[in-house]
Short mmCIF file of C-alpha atoms (C1' of nucleotides) in Angstrom, two decimals:
data_model
loop_
_atom_site.label_atom_id
_atom_site.label_comp_id
_atom_site.label_asym_id
_atom_site.label_seq_id
_atom_site.Cartn_x
_atom_site.Cartn_y
_atom_site.Cartn_z
CA UNK I 1 152.49 117.18 39.47
CA UNK I 2 151.94 113.72 37.72
CA UNK I 3 149.01 113.16 35.49
CA UNK I 4 147.44 110.86 38.22
CA UNK I 5 147.39 113.32 40.48
CA UNK I 6 145.66 115.93 37.88
CA UNK I 7 143.33 113.27 36.70
CA UNK I 8 142.37 113.26 40.49
CA UNK I 9 142.32 116.78 41.43
CA UNK I 10 140.10 117.44 37.91
CA UNK I 11 137.74 114.70 39.07
CA UNK I 12 137.21 116.47 42.34
CA UNK I 13 136.39 119.67 40.83
CA UNK I 14 134.04 117.92 38.29
CA UNK I 15 131.04 117.84 40.37
CA UNK I 16 128.43 120.76 41.02
CA UNK I 17 128.46 120.52 44.96
CA UNK I 18 132.32 120.08 45.29
CA UNK I 19 133.00 122.84 42.92
CA UNK I 20 130.42 124.98 45.09
CA UNK I 21 132.39 124.13 48.17
CA UNK I 22 135.73 124.90 46.45
CA UNK I 23 134.19 128.44 45.41
CA UNK I 24 132.71 129.04 49.03
CA UNK I 25 136.00 128.16 50.64
CA UNK I 26 137.87 130.74 48.56
CA UNK I 27 135.37 133.18 49.75
CA UNK I 28 135.06 132.33 53.32
CA UNK I 29 138.60 130.76 53.92
CA UNK I 30 137.11 127.64 55.77
CA UNK I 31 134.17 125.73 56.45
CA UNK I 32 133.06 122.54 58.61
CA UNK I 33 130.80 119.93 57.26
CA UNK I 34 127.74 121.33 58.79
CA UNK I 35 128.13 124.63 57.04
CA UNK I 36 128.35 122.64 53.73
CA UNK I 37 125.32 120.50 54.67
CA UNK I 38 123.29 123.63 55.34
CA UNK I 39 124.76 125.15 52.17
CA UNK I 40 124.04 122.42 49.73
CA UNK I 41 120.95 120.58 51.29
CA UNK I 42 122.68 117.45 50.86
CA UNK I 43 122.55 114.53 53.60
CA UNK I 44 125.07 114.26 56.27
CA UNK I 45 126.76 111.29 54.60
CA UNK I 46 126.69 112.61 51.19
CA UNK I 47 128.36 115.61 52.58
CA UNK I 48 130.94 113.43 54.27
CA UNK I 49 131.81 111.66 51.03
CA UNK I 50 132.09 114.93 49.04
CA UNK I 51 134.35 116.19 51.69
CA UNK I 52 136.55 112.95 51.89
CA UNK I 53 136.88 113.22 47.86
CA UNK I 54 138.20 116.69 47.99
CA UNK I 55 140.63 116.07 51.05
CA UNK I 56 141.61 112.80 48.99
CA UNK I 57 142.22 114.85 45.89
CA UNK I 58 144.69 117.02 47.64
CA UNK I 59 142.66 120.16 46.80
CA UNK I 60 141.80 121.08 50.20
CA UNK I 61 143.23 120.64 53.76
CA UNK I 62 141.48 119.33 56.91
CA UNK I 63 141.99 120.40 60.45
CA UNK I 64 139.96 118.44 63.27
CA UNK I 65 138.84 120.93 65.89
CA UNK I 66 136.87 118.81 68.50
CA UNK I 67 133.91 117.63 66.87
CA UNK I 68 134.17 119.62 63.93
CA UNK I 69 136.43 119.29 60.89
CA UNK I 70 137.64 122.44 59.36
CA UNK I 71 138.48 122.30 55.72
CA UNK I 72 140.28 124.97 53.72
CA UNK I 73 141.68 125.35 50.26
CA UNK I 74 145.11 123.89 49.59
CA UNK I 75 146.24 126.71 47.61
CA UNK I 76 149.50 125.27 46.44
CA UNK I 77 147.68 122.18 44.86
CA UNK I 78 145.31 124.70 43.08
CA UNK I 79 148.19 126.45 41.77
CA UNK I 80 150.01 123.38 40.83
CA UNK I 81 146.95 122.14 38.78
CA UNK I 82 146.37 125.76 37.06
CA UNK I 83 150.22 125.71 36.33
CA UNK I 84 149.97 122.09 34.69
CA UNK I 85 147.16 123.74 32.44
CA UNK I 86 148.86 126.85 31.69
CA UNK I 87 151.92 124.45 30.47
CA UNK I 88 149.62 122.84 28.06
CA UNK I 89 149.07 126.10 26.11
CA UNK L 1 133.45 131.22 32.23
CA UNK L 2 130.46 130.12 34.54
CA UNK L 3 130.70 126.96 37.02
CA UNK L 4 129.00 124.66 34.58
CA UNK L 5 131.54 125.02 32.14
CA UNK L 6 134.18 124.50 34.73
CA UNK L 7 132.55 121.40 35.79
CA UNK L 8 132.49 120.20 32.09
CA UNK L 9 136.15 120.99 31.51
CA UNK L 10 137.35 119.33 34.69
CA UNK L 11 135.23 116.36 34.00
CA UNK L 12 136.83 116.03 30.41
CA UNK L 13 140.45 116.30 31.79
CA UNK L 14 139.44 113.59 34.84
CA UNK L 15 139.90 110.78 32.57
CA UNK L 16 143.57 108.99 32.00
CA UNK L 17 142.94 108.72 28.12
CA UNK L 18 141.56 112.19 27.64
CA UNK L 19 144.33 113.60 29.80
CA UNK L 20 146.93 111.72 27.73
CA UNK L 21 145.14 113.40 24.57
CA UNK L 22 145.57 116.86 25.83
CA UNK L 23 149.08 116.30 26.92
CA UNK L 24 149.92 115.00 23.32
CA UNK L 25 147.89 117.55 21.70
CA UNK L 26 149.97 120.18 23.63
CA UNK L 27 153.22 118.61 22.25
CA UNK L 28 151.98 117.46 18.79
CA UNK L 29 149.74 120.34 17.90
CA UNK L 30 147.09 118.26 16.42
CA UNK L 31 145.85 114.59 15.95
CA UNK L 32 143.32 112.60 14.27
CA UNK L 33 141.02 109.86 15.85
CA UNK L 34 143.14 107.30 14.15
CA UNK L 35 146.35 108.57 15.79
CA UNK L 36 144.39 108.55 19.08
CA UNK L 37 143.35 104.92 18.50
CA UNK L 38 147.11 103.95 17.91
CA UNK L 39 148.18 105.64 20.86
CA UNK L 40 145.87 104.54 23.33
CA UNK L 41 144.98 101.31 21.97
CA UNK L 42 141.24 101.79 22.66
CA UNK L 43 138.58 100.68 20.14
CA UNK L 44 137.31 103.18 17.39
CA UNK L 45 134.05 103.87 19.10
CA UNK L 46 135.56 104.57 22.58
CA UNK L 47 138.09 106.83 20.74
CA UNK L 48 135.00 108.81 19.27
CA UNK L 49 133.28 109.10 22.25
CA UNK L 50 136.12 110.56 24.06
CA UNK L 51 137.00 112.77 21.37
CA UNK L 52 133.31 114.01 21.52
CA UNK L 53 133.47 114.45 25.13
CA UNK L 54 136.63 116.80 24.56
CA UNK L 55 134.96 118.78 21.91
CA UNK L 56 131.75 119.17 24.07
CA UNK L 57 133.89 120.27 26.89
CA UNK L 58 135.14 123.14 24.73
CA UNK L 59 138.85 122.35 25.69
CA UNK L 60 139.64 121.13 21.92
CA UNK L 61 138.72 122.38 18.56
CA UNK L 62 137.77 120.16 15.83
CA UNK L 63 138.13 120.35 12.21
CA UNK L 64 136.89 118.01 9.70
CA UNK L 65 139.52 117.29 6.62
CA UNK L 66 137.95 114.99 4.30
CA UNK L 67 137.56 111.76 6.19
CA UNK L 68 139.68 113.06 9.06
CA UNK L 69 138.81 114.82 12.22
CA UNK L 70 141.75 116.93 13.49
CA UNK L 71 141.41 118.33 16.73
CA UNK L 72 143.61 120.77 18.57
CA UNK L 73 143.83 122.41 22.01
CA UNK L 74 141.55 125.21 22.48
CA UNK L 75 144.16 127.19 24.28
CA UNK L 76 141.71 130.10 25.35
CA UNK L 77 139.37 127.72 26.91
CA UNK L 78 142.33 125.91 28.90
CA UNK L 79 143.78 129.60 29.84
CA UNK L 80 140.18 130.33 31.14
CA UNK L 81 140.10 127.23 33.48
CA UNK L 82 143.55 127.86 34.49
CA UNK L 83 142.58 131.37 35.42
CA UNK L 84 139.34 130.39 37.25
CA UNK L 85 141.63 128.33 39.47
CA UNK L 86 143.97 130.99 40.14
CA UNK L 87 141.40 133.24 41.06
CA UNK L 88 140.19 130.72 43.85
CA UNK L 89 143.61 131.09 45.53
"C1'" DA T 1 130.74 102.15 -9.23
"C1'" DC T 2 133.46 99.91 -5.91
"C1'" DA T 3 136.36 98.82 -2.09
"C1'" DA T 4 138.71 100.74 1.68
"C1'" DA T 5 139.49 104.07 5.33
"C1'" DA T 6 137.66 107.35 9.03
"C1'" DC T 7 134.62 108.53 11.88
"C1'" DA T 8 129.50 108.34 14.19
"C1'" DT T 9 125.68 106.19 16.05
"C1'" DC T 10 123.17 102.37 18.38
"C1'" DC T 11 123.43 98.92 21.89
"C1'" DA T 12 124.34 96.51 26.12
"C1'" DA T 13 127.75 95.11 29.67
"C1'" DA T 14 130.85 96.24 33.24
"C1'" DC T 15 132.05 99.58 36.24
"C1'" DT T 16 132.09 103.93 39.16
"C1'" DT T 17 129.72 107.57 41.28
"C1'" DT T 18 126.21 109.94 43.85
"C1'" DT T 19 122.85 109.83 47.20
"C1'" DA T 20 120.52 108.78 51.70
"C1'" DA T 21 118.98 105.59 55.61
"C1'" DA T 22 120.65 103.35 59.30
"C1'" DT T 23 124.09 102.91 62.41
"C1'" DG T 24 128.69 103.83 64.79
"C1'" DT T 25 132.28 106.74 67.12
"C1'" DA T 26 134.00 110.76 69.41
"C1'" DT T 27 133.50 115.07 71.83
"C1'" DA T 28 131.40 118.90 74.47
"C1'" DG T 29 128.42 120.64 77.96
"C1'" DA T 30 125.08 119.79 81.66
"C1'" DT D 1 127.39 110.13 83.44
"C1'" DC D 2 124.16 111.41 80.19
"C1'" DT D 3 122.73 113.74 76.20
"C1'" DA D 4 123.31 116.12 72.08
"C1'" DT D 5 126.12 117.41 68.20
"C1'" DA D 6 129.40 116.56 64.66
"C1'" DC D 7 131.28 113.29 61.71
"C1'" DA D 8 132.42 108.42 59.64
"C1'" DT D 9 131.10 104.03 58.15
"C1'" DT D 10 128.10 100.31 55.98
"C1'" DT D 11 124.80 99.21 52.70
"C1'" DA D 12 122.33 99.57 48.84
"C1'" DA D 13 119.65 101.85 45.35
"C1'" DA D 14 119.73 104.90 41.34
"C1'" DA D 15 122.37 107.23 37.83
"C1'" DG D 16 126.20 108.13 34.96
"C1'" DT D 17 130.32 106.95 32.74
"C1'" DT D 18 133.37 103.78 29.90
"C1'" DT D 19 133.95 100.12 26.96
"C1'" DG D 20 133.64 97.54 22.48
"C1'" DG D 21 130.62 94.98 18.83
"C1'" DA D 22 127.74 95.73 15.12
"C1'" DT D 23 126.35 98.71 11.84
"C1'" DG D 24 125.67 103.32 9.33
"C1'" DT D 25 127.87 107.54 6.86
"C1'" DT D 26 130.85 110.05 4.26
"C1'" DT D 27 134.92 110.62 1.66
"C1'" DT D 28 138.92 109.00 -1.13
"C1'" DG D 29 141.11 106.29 -4.75
"C1'" DT D 30 140.69 103.10 -8.48
#
DNA sequence: ACAAAACATCCAAACTTTTAAATGTATAGA
DNA sequence: TCTATACATTTAAAAGTTTGGATGTTTTGT
């Protein structure tokens, strides 16, 4: 994992709503954008933007199922980031 | 480590220069602001700002020694962040 | 006491991120 | 086919971040 990826992944975590999404994904396994909209109270375009940011960061995987976009944690990416941090210590 | 701290620590990592500082600290142990200025080519006020951000995030420790401000990794904080991420998986 | 070095603070410009309204596209169900 | 639902995109405003010049403070060495 190069530093540009670390920077991107860290940036994805560095937001209250996206962090909430990640934590909820870790508990629930998967969510779609409507679930997130309900959970956060954010507008639909805003949720769409945050979901895109998370997908682009590599921290979550996305799977289209009909009209819904289901996202789930990319555990490998999270482990990679965690491993990078551990190596700093 | 509550989510506000995770958010802050992640935000501190999510910058090219601050990440470079963290990596260099992990290699060299400690640095002062002049070292960082030389390494990055950034202006002194800009370095001062980044150093402050890192200190505020809790990821680095600071120690005034005369005119110099020596910073070093707060390994516990980094391990905490890493542990938080691992728990998500 | 003076000059230089190291860092902090203030300020403003440039840039990026966050947010939502309006609108567009695709799918599911009647 | 029509309607409703789910999500994406465009656009623009508001807020936040990054950056460096100017200036202030503290400490060190002469």
